[in-house]
Short mmCIF file of C-alpha atoms in Angstrom, two decimals:
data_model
loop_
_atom_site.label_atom_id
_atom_site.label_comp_id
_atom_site.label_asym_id
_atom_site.label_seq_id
_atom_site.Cartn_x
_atom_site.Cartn_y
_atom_site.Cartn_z
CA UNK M 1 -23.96 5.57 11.56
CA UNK M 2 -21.74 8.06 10.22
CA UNK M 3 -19.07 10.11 11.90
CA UNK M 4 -19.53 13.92 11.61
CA UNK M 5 -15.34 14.22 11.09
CA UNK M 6 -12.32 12.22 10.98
CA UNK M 7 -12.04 9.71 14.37
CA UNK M 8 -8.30 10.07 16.18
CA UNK M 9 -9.16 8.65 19.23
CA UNK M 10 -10.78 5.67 21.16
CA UNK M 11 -13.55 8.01 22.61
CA UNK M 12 -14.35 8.65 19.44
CA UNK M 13 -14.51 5.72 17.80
CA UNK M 14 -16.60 4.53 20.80
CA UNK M 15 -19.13 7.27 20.33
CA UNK M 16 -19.21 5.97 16.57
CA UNK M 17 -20.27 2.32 17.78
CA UNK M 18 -16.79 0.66 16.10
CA UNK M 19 -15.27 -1.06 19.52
CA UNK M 20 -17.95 -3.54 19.89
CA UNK M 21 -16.71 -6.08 22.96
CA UNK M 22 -13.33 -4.30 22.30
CA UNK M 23 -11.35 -3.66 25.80
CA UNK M 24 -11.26 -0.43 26.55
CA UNK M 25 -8.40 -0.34 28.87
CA UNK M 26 -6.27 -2.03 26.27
CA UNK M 27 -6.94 -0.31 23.20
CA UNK M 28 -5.75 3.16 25.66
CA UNK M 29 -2.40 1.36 25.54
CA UNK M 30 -2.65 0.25 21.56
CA UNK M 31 -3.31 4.27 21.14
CA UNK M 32 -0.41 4.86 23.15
CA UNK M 33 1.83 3.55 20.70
CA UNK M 34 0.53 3.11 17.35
CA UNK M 35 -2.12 5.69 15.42
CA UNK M 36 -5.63 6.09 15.25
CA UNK M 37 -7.37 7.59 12.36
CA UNK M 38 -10.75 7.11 10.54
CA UNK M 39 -12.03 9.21 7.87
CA UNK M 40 -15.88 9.98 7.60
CA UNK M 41 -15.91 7.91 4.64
CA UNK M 42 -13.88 4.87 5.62
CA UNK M 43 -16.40 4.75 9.37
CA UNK M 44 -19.67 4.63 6.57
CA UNK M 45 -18.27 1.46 5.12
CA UNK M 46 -17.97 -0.30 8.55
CA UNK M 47 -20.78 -2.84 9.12
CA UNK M 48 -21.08 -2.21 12.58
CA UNK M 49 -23.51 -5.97 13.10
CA UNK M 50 -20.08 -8.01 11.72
CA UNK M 51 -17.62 -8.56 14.43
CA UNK M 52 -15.53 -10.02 11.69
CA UNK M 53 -16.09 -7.00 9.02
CA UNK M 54 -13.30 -6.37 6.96
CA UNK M 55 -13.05 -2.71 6.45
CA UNK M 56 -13.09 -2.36 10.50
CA UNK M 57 -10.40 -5.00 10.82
CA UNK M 58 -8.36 -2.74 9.00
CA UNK M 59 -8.83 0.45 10.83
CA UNK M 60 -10.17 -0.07 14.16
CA UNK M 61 -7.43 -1.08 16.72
CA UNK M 62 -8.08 -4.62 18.58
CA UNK M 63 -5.91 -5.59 21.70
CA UNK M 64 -4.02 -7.77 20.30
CA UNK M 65 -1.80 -5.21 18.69
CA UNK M 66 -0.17 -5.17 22.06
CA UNK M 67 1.26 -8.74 20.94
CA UNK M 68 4.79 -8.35 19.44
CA UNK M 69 5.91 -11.61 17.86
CA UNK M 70 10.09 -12.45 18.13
CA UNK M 71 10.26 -11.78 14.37
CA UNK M 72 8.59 -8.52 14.36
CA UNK M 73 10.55 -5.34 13.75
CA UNK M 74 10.43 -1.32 14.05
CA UNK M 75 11.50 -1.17 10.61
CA UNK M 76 10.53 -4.48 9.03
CA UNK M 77 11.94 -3.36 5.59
CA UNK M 78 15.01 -1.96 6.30
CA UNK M 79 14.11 1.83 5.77
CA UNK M 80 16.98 3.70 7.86
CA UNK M 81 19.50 1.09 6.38
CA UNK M 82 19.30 2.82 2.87
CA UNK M 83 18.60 6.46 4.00
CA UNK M 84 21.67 8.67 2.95
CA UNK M 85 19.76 11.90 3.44
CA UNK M 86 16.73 12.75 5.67
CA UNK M 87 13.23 12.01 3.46
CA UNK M 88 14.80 10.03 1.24
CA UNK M 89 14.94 6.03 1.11
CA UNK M 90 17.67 4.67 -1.87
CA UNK M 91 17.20 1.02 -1.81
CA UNK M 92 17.16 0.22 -5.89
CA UNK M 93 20.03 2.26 -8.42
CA UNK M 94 17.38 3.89 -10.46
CA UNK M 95 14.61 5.21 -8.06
CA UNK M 96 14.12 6.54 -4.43
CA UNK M 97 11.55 7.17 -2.15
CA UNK M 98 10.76 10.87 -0.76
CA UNK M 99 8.83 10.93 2.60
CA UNK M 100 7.79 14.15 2.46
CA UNK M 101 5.44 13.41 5.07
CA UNK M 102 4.45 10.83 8.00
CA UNK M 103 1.09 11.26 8.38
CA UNK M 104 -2.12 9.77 6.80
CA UNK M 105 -5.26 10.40 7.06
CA UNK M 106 -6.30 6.72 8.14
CA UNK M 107 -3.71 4.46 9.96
CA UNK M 108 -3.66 0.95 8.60
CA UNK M 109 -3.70 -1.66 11.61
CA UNK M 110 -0.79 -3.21 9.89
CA UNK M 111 1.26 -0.31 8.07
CA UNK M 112 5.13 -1.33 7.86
CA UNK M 113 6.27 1.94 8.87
CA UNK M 114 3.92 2.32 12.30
CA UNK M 115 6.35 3.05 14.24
CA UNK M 116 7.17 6.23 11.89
CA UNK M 117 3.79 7.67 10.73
CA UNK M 118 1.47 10.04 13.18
CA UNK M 119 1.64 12.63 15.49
CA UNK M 120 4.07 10.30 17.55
CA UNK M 121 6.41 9.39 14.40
CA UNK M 122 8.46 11.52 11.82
CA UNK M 123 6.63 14.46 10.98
CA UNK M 124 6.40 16.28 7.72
CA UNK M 125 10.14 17.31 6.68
CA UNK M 126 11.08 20.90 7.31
CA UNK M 127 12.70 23.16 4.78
CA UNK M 128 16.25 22.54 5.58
CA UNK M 129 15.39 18.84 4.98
CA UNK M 130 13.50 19.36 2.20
CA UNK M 131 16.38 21.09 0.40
CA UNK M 132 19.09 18.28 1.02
CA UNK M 133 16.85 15.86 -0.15
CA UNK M 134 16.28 17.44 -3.87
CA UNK M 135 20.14 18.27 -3.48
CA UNK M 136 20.30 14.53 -3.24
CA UNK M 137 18.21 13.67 -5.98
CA UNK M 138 20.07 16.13 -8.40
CA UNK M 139 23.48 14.87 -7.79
CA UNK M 140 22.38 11.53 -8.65
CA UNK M 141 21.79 11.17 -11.83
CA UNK M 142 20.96 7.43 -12.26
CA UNK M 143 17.57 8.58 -10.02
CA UNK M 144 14.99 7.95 -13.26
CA UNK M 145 12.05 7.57 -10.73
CA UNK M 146 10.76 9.74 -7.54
CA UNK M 147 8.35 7.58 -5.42
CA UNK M 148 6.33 10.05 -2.69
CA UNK M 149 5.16 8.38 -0.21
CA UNK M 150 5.66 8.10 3.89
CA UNK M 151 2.84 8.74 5.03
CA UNK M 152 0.48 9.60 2.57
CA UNK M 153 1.64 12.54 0.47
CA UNK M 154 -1.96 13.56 -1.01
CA UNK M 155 -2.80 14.28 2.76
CA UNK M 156 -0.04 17.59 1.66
CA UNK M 157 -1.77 20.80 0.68
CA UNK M 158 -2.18 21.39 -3.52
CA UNK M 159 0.40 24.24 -2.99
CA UNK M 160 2.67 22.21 -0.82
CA UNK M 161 2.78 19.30 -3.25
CA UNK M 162 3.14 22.17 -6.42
CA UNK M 163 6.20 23.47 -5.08
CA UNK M 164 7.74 19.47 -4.53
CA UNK M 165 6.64 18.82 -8.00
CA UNK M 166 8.34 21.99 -9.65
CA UNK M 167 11.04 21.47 -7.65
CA UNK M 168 11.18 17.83 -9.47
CA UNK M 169 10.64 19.47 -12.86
CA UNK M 170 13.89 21.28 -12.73
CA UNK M 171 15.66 17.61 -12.16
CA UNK M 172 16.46 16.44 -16.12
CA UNK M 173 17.13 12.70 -15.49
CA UNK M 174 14.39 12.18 -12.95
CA UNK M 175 11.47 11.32 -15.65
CA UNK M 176 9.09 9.36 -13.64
CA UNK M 177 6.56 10.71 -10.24
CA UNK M 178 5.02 8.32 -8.26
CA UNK M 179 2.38 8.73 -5.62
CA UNK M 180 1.21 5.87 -3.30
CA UNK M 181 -1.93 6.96 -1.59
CA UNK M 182 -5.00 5.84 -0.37
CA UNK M 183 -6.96 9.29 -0.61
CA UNK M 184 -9.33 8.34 -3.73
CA UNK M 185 -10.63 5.82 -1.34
CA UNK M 186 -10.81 7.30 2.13
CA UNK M 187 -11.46 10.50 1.46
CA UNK M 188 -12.46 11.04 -2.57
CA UNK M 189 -13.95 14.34 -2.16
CA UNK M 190 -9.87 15.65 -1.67
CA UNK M 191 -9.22 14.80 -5.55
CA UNK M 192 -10.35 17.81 -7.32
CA UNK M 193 -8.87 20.06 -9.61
CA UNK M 194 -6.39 22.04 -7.80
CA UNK M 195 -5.10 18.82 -6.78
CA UNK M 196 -5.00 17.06 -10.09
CA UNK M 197 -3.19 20.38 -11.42
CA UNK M 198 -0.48 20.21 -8.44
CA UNK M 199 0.31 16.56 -9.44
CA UNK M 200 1.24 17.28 -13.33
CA UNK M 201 2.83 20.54 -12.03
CA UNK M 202 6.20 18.64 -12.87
CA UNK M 203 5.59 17.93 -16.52
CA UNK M 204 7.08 14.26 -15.50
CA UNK M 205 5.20 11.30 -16.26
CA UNK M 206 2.86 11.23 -13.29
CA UNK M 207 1.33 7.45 -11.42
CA UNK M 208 -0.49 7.06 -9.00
CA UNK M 209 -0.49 3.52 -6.53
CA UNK M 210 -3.61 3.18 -5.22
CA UNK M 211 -3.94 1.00 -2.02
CA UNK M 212 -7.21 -0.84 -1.45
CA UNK M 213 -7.41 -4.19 -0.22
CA UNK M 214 -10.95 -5.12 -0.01
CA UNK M 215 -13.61 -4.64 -3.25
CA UNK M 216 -16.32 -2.39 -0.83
CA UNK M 217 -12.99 0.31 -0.66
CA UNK M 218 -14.05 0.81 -4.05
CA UNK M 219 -17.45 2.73 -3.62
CA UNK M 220 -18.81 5.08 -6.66
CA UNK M 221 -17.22 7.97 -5.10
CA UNK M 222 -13.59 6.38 -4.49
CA UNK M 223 -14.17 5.13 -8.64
CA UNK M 224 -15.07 8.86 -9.73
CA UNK M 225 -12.26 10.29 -7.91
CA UNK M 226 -10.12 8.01 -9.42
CA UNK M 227 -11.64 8.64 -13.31
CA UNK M 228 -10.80 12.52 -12.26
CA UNK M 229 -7.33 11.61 -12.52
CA UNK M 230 -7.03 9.03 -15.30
CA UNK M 231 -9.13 11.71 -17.48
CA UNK M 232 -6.37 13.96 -16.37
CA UNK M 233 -3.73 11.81 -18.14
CA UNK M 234 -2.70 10.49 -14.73
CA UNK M 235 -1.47 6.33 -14.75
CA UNK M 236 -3.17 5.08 -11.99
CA UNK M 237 -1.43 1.44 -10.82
CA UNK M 238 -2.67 -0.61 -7.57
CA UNK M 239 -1.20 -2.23 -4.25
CA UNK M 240 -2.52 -3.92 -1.79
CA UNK M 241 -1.87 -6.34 1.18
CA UNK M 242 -2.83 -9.82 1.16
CA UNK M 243 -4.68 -9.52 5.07
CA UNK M 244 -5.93 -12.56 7.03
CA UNK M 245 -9.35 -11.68 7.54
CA UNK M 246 -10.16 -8.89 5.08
CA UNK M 247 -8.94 -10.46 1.54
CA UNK M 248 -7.65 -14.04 2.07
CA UNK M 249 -9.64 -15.62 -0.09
CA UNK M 250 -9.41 -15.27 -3.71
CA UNK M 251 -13.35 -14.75 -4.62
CA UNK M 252 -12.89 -11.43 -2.96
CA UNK M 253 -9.26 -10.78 -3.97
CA UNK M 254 -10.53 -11.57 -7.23
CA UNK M 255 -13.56 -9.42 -6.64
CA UNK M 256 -10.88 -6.66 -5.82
CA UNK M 257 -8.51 -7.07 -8.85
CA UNK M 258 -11.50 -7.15 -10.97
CA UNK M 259 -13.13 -3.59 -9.37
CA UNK M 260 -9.81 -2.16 -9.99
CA UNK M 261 -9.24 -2.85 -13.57
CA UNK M 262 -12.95 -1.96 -13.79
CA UNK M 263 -11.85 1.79 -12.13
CA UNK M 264 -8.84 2.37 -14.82
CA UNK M 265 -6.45 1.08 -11.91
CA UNK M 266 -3.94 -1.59 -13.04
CA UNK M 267 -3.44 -4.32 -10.48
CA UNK M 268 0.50 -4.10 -9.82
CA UNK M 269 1.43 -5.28 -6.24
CA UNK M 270 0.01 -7.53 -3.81
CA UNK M 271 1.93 -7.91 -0.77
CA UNK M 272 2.87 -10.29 1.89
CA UNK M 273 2.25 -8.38 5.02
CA UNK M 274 5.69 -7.14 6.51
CA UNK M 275 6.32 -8.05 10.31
CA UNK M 276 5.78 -4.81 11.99
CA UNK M 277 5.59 -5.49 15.60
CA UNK M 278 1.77 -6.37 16.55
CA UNK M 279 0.48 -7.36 13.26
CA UNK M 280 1.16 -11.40 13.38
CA UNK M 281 -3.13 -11.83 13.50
CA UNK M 282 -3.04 -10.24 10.06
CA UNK M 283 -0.31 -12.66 8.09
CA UNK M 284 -1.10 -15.56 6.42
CA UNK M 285 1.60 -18.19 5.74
CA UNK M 286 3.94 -18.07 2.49
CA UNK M 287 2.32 -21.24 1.32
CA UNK M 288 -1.13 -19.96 2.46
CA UNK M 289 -0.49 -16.82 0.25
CA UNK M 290 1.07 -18.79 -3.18
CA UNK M 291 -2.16 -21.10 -2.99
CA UNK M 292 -4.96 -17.93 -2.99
CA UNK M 293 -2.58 -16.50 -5.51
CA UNK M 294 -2.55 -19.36 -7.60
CA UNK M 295 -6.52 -20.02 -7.25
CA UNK M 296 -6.48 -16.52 -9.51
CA UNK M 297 -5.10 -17.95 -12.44
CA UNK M 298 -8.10 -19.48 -14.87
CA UNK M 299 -10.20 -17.16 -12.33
CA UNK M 300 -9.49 -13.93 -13.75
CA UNK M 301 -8.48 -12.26 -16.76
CA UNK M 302 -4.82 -11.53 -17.18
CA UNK M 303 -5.15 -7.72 -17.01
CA UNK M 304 -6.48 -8.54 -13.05
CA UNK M 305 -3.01 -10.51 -12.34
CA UNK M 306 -1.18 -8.60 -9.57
CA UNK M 307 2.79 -9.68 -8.73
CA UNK M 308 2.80 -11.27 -5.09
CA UNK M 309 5.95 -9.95 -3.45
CA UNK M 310 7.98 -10.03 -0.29
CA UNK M 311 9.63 -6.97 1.36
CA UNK M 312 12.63 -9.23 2.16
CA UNK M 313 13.20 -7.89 5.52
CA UNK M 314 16.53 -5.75 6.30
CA UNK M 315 16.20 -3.59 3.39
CA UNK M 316 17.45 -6.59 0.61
CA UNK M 317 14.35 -5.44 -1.94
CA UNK M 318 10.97 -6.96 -3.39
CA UNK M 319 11.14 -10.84 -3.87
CA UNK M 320 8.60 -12.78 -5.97
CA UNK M 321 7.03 -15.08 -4.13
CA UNK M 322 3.93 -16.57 -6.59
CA UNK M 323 3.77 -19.88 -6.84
CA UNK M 324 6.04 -21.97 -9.80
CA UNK M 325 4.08 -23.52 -12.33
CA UNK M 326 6.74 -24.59 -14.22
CA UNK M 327 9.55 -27.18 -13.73
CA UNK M 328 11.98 -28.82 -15.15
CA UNK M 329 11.67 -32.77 -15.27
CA UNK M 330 14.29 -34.16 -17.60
CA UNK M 331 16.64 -32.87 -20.61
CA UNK M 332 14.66 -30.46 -22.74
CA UNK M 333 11.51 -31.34 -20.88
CA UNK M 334 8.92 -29.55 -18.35
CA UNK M 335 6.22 -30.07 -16.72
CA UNK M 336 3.59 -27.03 -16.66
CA UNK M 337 0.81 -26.74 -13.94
CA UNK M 338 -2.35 -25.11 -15.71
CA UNK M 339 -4.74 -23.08 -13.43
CA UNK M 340 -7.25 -26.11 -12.05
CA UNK M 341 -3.92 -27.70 -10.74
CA UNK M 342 -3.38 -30.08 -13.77
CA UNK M 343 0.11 -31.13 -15.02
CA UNK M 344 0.66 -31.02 -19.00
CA UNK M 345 4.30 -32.03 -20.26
CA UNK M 346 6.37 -29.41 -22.57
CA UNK M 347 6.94 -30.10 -24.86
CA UNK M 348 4.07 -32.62 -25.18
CA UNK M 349 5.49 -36.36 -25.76
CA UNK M 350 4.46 -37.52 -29.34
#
């Protein structure tokens, strides 16, 4: 059963058959606080007979979102700590962030910046803002790279995103655009030509960060859009979230590094979910994480290797969390773990 338009409510995802045994009364409350939004084509992939179905678990609210664990936070990665200006996050010398916009047009169960995006959070930033934040930008000069994201900035009109982009063009040292999006997949249809010319409206070297986290994201129509923009000379990189329940396992996560190379997308990022408040049911343990991580290696060709990183929380930057497989043993000596868990000295002993 597919929906006729996007789903915002509980109503409406109940008229789409997606709540299952769900509680009613307690997803009203989940709604309350935290945003609800389906596209057409992210409700088709839902296999409404799986109560455990990993495209729903992502999308569809459950209860136990009302469950905030001690070490959960509003802003788990330490957004407003490194925000000089509003829009604009400046957490690493040679790159910020630009949140042009806080809405998306699906809200992840376990998005890090919850408490921001949807009708309830930021908004979209208004002119004034808007200005101070390229005023920003331009007066600092060691900014190489402009990441757009928030929210989801492909969600922004063709013209509105032109007019950011030539705005960016007139900045010398900035040299690299980034988008992070999940548009190809939820909605594909969205990445046609006017959009594809509004992205290399800078004349910067243009990426795109795709974020899928579970190989059926990756339909023919979600691959097509994305060949529309790799034919257009557009990088495309990944990032996903390493989800208990949707991609803990590394057949599929290798399934889903694999589709992605497969689509022109390099894997880049996988991450350990950050502790927004009410998403402890999706996160795995460290250890739980290096060993799926590690199960890749030997699995998969090297191009299919993404980084596994933590968001250390408080705004301290992107840790690399993959399991060692080296270490030191004696003077001159290591010992090297190979990919079916074997040990192997280096140098080897004669």
């Amino acid at each position: 059963m597919n929906s006729v338009g996007p789903i915002k409510t509980v109503k409406g995802l109940e008229r789409a058959g997606l709540l299952g045994q769900r509680d009613r009364e307690a997803l009203a409350q989940v709604a309350a606080h935290y945003a609800i939004a389906l596209t057409p084509t992210v409700a088709g992939l839902i296999d409404r007979t799986d109560a455990a179905d990993p495209i729903a678990r992502q999308f569809v609210p459950d209860p136990v979102e009302l469950i905030v664990a001690q070490e959960e936070r509003a802003d788990p990665i330490g957004d407003e700590a490194h925000s000089p200006v509003q829009g604009i996050v400046h957490r690493y010398p040679d790159r910020v962030l630009l949140k042009a916009v806080h809405v998306c047009p699906v809200y992840c169960r376990f998005c890090f910046r919850r408490e921001m995006v949807g009708p309830q959070g930021l908004g979209t930033l208004d002119p004034k803002a808007m200005t101070a934040a390229f005023a920003y930008i331009r007066n600092h000069e060691e900014i190489w790279e402009v990441i757009l994201t928030g929210g989801d900035p492909l969600v922004l009109s063709p013209r509105r995103l032109e007019e950011i982009l030539r705005q960016l063009a007139s900045i010398d040292h900035v040299k690299i655009v980034r988008f992070h999006t999940r548009v190809p997949v939820v909605d594909p249809s969205k990445v046609d030509a006017a959009l594809i010319a509004a992205l290399k409206a800078s004349g910067k070297t243009v990426y795109v960060a795709l974020h899928a986290n579970h190989p059926r994201e990756l339909t023919n129509e979600a691959r097509a859009a994305c060949a529309r923009l790799v034919d257009a000379g557009i990088v495309m990189i990944s990032q996903s979230v390493l989800l208990k329940g949707v991609n803990d396992d590394p057949i599929v996560l290798a399934e889903l590094m694999k589709a992605f190379v497969e689509t022109r997308v390099k894997p880049y990022y996988l991450h350990h979910p950050d502790l927004a408040p009410g998403t402890s049911h999706f996160r795995l343990t460290i250890e739980e994480g290096q060993t799926i991580v590690a199960a890749l290696r030997g699995r998969i060709s090297g191009l299919c290797q993404p980084t596994y990183i933590l968001d250390i929380p408080g705004g301290h930057g992107k840790a690399v969390i993959a399991e060692q497989s080296i270490r030191k043993t004696g003077e001159g000596c290591y010992s090297v773990s190979d990919y079916r868990g074997a040990e192997h000295l280096y140098p080897p002993i004669a």
